[in-house]
Amino acid sequence: MKSFGSSKEFIIGKEIEWQTVGEGVQRQIMGYDDQIMLVNVKFEEGGVGVMHKHYHSQVTHVVSGEFKVTIGNETKILKGGDSFYIPPNVMHGAVCLASGVLIDVFSPIREDFME
């Protein structure tokens, strides 16, 4: 696996650019090394995190908004203050019902986000 080094120790949010990753969806890579990565994901109402899977473990915290989250064959409505865990290689996705922000933590680093 390629090494990406690590981010700076102190990361100032307003200095990190947002990347558009889908209609109504933007992400901001906040901190990482080869073993872990934290990403802010901002959704406008109606924004979709399309169903996908990856070999990384993922934990996501819902900072704000309301999301219809599907993990495997189960779907739940989650709001600010809730969290969810996605095991490796399980299909998952989200639809934003009210604009908000998610914090995604991946292990190991999402190499595809670094390209």
mmCIF file with all atom_site columns, C-alpha atoms in Angstrom, residues 21-84:
data_model
loop_
_atom_site.group_PDB
_atom_site.id
_atom_site.type_symbol
_atom_site.label_atom_id
_atom_site.label_alt_id
_atom_site.label_comp_id
_atom_site.label_asym_id
_atom_site.label_entity_id
_atom_site.label_seq_id
_atom_site.pdbx_PDB_ins_code
_atom_site.Cartn_x
_atom_site.Cartn_y
_atom_site.Cartn_z
_atom_site.occupancy
_atom_site.B_iso_or_equiv
_atom_site.pdbx_formal_charge
_atom_site.auth_seq_id
_atom_site.auth_comp_id
_atom_site.auth_asym_id
_atom_site.auth_atom_id
_atom_site.pdbx_PDB_model_num
ATOM 1  C CA . VAL A 1 21 ? -18.114 14.983 -4.680 1.00 0.00 ? 21 VAL A CA 1
ATOM 2  C CA . GLY A 1 22 ? -21.702 14.832 -5.921 1.00 0.00 ? 22 GLY A CA 1
ATOM 3  C CA . GLU A 1 23 ? -24.726 17.019 -6.444 1.00 0.00 ? 23 GLU A CA 1
ATOM 4  C CA . GLY A 1 24 ? -25.340 18.733 -3.106 1.00 0.00 ? 24 GLY A CA 1
ATOM 5  C CA . VAL A 1 25 ? -22.427 16.897 -1.428 1.00 0.00 ? 25 VAL A CA 1
ATOM 6  C CA . GLN A 1 26 ? -19.003 18.308 -0.479 1.00 0.00 ? 26 GLN A CA 1
ATOM 7  C CA . ARG A 1 27 ? -16.152 16.877 1.587  1.00 0.00 ? 27 ARG A CA 1
ATOM 8  C CA . GLN A 1 28 ? -13.275 18.352 3.532  1.00 0.00 ? 28 GLN A CA 1
ATOM 9  C CA . ILE A 1 29 ? -10.335 16.082 4.472  1.00 0.00 ? 29 ILE A CA 1
ATOM 10 C CA . MET A 1 30 ? -9.407  17.161 7.987  1.00 0.00 ? 30 MET A CA 1
ATOM 11 C CA . GLY A 1 31 ? -6.725  14.817 9.287  1.00 0.00 ? 31 GLY A CA 1
ATOM 12 C CA . TYR A 1 32 ? -5.036  11.556 8.372  1.00 0.00 ? 32 TYR A CA 1
ATOM 13 C CA . ASP A 1 33 ? -2.140  9.179  8.383  1.00 0.00 ? 33 ASP A CA 1
ATOM 14 C CA . ASP A 1 34 ? -1.973  5.791  6.685  1.00 0.00 ? 34 ASP A CA 1
ATOM 15 C CA . GLN A 1 35 ? -4.055  4.155  9.450  1.00 0.00 ? 35 GLN A CA 1
ATOM 16 C CA . ILE A 1 36 ? -6.894  6.648  10.008 1.00 0.00 ? 36 ILE A CA 1
ATOM 17 C CA . MET A 1 37 ? -8.704  9.512  8.264  1.00 0.00 ? 37 MET A CA 1
ATOM 18 C CA . LEU A 1 38 ? -11.296 12.070 9.375  1.00 0.00 ? 38 LEU A CA 1
ATOM 19 C CA . VAL A 1 39 ? -13.506 13.773 6.773  1.00 0.00 ? 39 VAL A CA 1
ATOM 20 C CA . ASN A 1 40 ? -16.268 16.376 7.080  1.00 0.00 ? 40 ASN A CA 1
ATOM 21 C CA . VAL A 1 41 ? -19.098 15.804 4.616  1.00 0.00 ? 41 VAL A CA 1
ATOM 22 C CA . LYS A 1 42 ? -21.607 18.617 3.994  1.00 0.00 ? 42 LYS A CA 1
ATOM 23 C CA . PHE A 1 43 ? -24.981 17.751 2.441  1.00 0.00 ? 43 PHE A CA 1
ATOM 24 C CA . GLU A 1 44 ? -27.673 19.983 1.033  1.00 0.00 ? 44 GLU A CA 1
ATOM 25 C CA . GLU A 1 45 ? -31.238 18.706 1.390  1.00 0.00 ? 45 GLU A CA 1
ATOM 26 C CA . GLY A 1 46 ? -31.740 16.033 -1.279 1.00 0.00 ? 46 GLY A CA 1
ATOM 27 C CA . GLY A 1 47 ? -28.003 15.296 -1.558 1.00 0.00 ? 47 GLY A CA 1
ATOM 28 C CA . VAL A 1 48 ? -27.220 11.607 -2.015 1.00 0.00 ? 48 VAL A CA 1
ATOM 29 C CA . GLY A 1 49 ? -24.293 9.528  -0.848 1.00 0.00 ? 49 GLY A CA 1
ATOM 30 C CA . VAL A 1 50 ? -24.776 6.781  -3.446 1.00 0.00 ? 50 VAL A CA 1
ATOM 31 C CA . MET A 1 51 ? -24.774 3.126  -2.373 1.00 0.00 ? 51 MET A CA 1
ATOM 32 C CA . HIS A 1 52 ? -21.216 1.785  -2.378 1.00 0.00 ? 52 HIS A CA 1
ATOM 33 C CA . LYS A 1 53 ? -18.823 -0.375 -0.398 1.00 0.00 ? 53 LYS A CA 1
ATOM 34 C CA . HIS A 1 54 ? -15.129 -0.352 0.468  1.00 0.00 ? 54 HIS A CA 1
ATOM 35 C CA . TYR A 1 55 ? -12.723 -2.466 2.500  1.00 0.00 ? 55 TYR A CA 1
ATOM 36 C CA . HIS A 1 56 ? -12.251 0.253  5.131  1.00 0.00 ? 56 HIS A CA 1
ATOM 37 C CA . SER A 1 57 ? -13.989 0.299  8.513  1.00 0.00 ? 57 SER A CA 1
ATOM 38 C CA . GLN A 1 58 ? -16.075 3.462  8.903  1.00 0.00 ? 58 GLN A CA 1
ATOM 39 C CA . VAL A 1 59 ? -17.683 5.273  11.825 1.00 0.00 ? 59 VAL A CA 1
ATOM 40 C CA . THR A 1 60 ? -19.805 8.339  11.082 1.00 0.00 ? 60 THR A CA 1
ATOM 41 C CA . HIS A 1 61 ? -21.157 10.986 13.459 1.00 0.00 ? 61 HIS A CA 1
ATOM 42 C CA . VAL A 1 62 ? -24.174 13.059 12.430 1.00 0.00 ? 62 VAL A CA 1
ATOM 43 C CA . VAL A 1 63 ? -23.296 16.613 13.481 1.00 0.00 ? 63 VAL A CA 1
ATOM 44 C CA . SER A 1 64 ? -26.476 18.191 12.143 1.00 0.00 ? 64 SER A CA 1
ATOM 45 C CA . GLY A 1 65 ? -29.323 17.614 9.710  1.00 0.00 ? 65 GLY A CA 1
ATOM 46 C CA . GLU A 1 66 ? -31.371 14.492 9.050  1.00 0.00 ? 66 GLU A CA 1
ATOM 47 C CA . PHE A 1 67 ? -30.312 11.503 6.958  1.00 0.00 ? 67 PHE A CA 1
ATOM 48 C CA . LYS A 1 68 ? -31.899 8.295  5.704  1.00 0.00 ? 68 LYS A CA 1
ATOM 49 C CA . VAL A 1 69 ? -28.980 5.886  6.101  1.00 0.00 ? 69 VAL A CA 1
ATOM 50 C CA . THR A 1 70 ? -28.865 2.384  4.630  1.00 0.00 ? 70 THR A CA 1
ATOM 51 C CA . ILE A 1 71 ? -26.312 -0.173 5.821  1.00 0.00 ? 71 ILE A CA 1
ATOM 52 C CA . GLY A 1 72 ? -26.679 -3.593 4.228  1.00 0.00 ? 72 GLY A CA 1
ATOM 53 C CA . ASN A 1 73 ? -30.422 -4.355 4.218  1.00 0.00 ? 73 ASN A CA 1
ATOM 54 C CA . GLU A 1 74 ? -31.379 -1.973 7.041  1.00 0.00 ? 74 GLU A CA 1
ATOM 55 C CA . THR A 1 75 ? -32.406 1.680  6.771  1.00 0.00 ? 75 THR A CA 1
ATOM 56 C CA . LYS A 1 76 ? -32.885 4.168  9.603  1.00 0.00 ? 76 LYS A CA 1
ATOM 57 C CA . ILE A 1 77 ? -33.468 7.914  9.936  1.00 0.00 ? 77 ILE A CA 1
ATOM 58 C CA . LEU A 1 78 ? -30.617 9.565  11.870 1.00 0.00 ? 78 LEU A CA 1
ATOM 59 C CA . LYS A 1 79 ? -30.356 13.127 13.191 1.00 0.00 ? 79 LYS A CA 1
ATOM 60 C CA . GLY A 1 80 ? -27.738 15.368 14.797 1.00 0.00 ? 80 GLY A CA 1
ATOM 61 C CA . GLY A 1 81 ? -26.121 13.591 17.739 1.00 0.00 ? 81 GLY A CA 1
ATOM 62 C CA . ASP A 1 82 ? -26.527 10.091 16.235 1.00 0.00 ? 82 ASP A CA 1
ATOM 63 C CA . SER A 1 83 ? -23.753 7.899  14.831 1.00 0.00 ? 83 SER A CA 1
ATOM 64 C CA . PHE A 1 84 ? -23.375 4.740  12.773 1.00 0.00 ? 84 PHE A CA 1
#
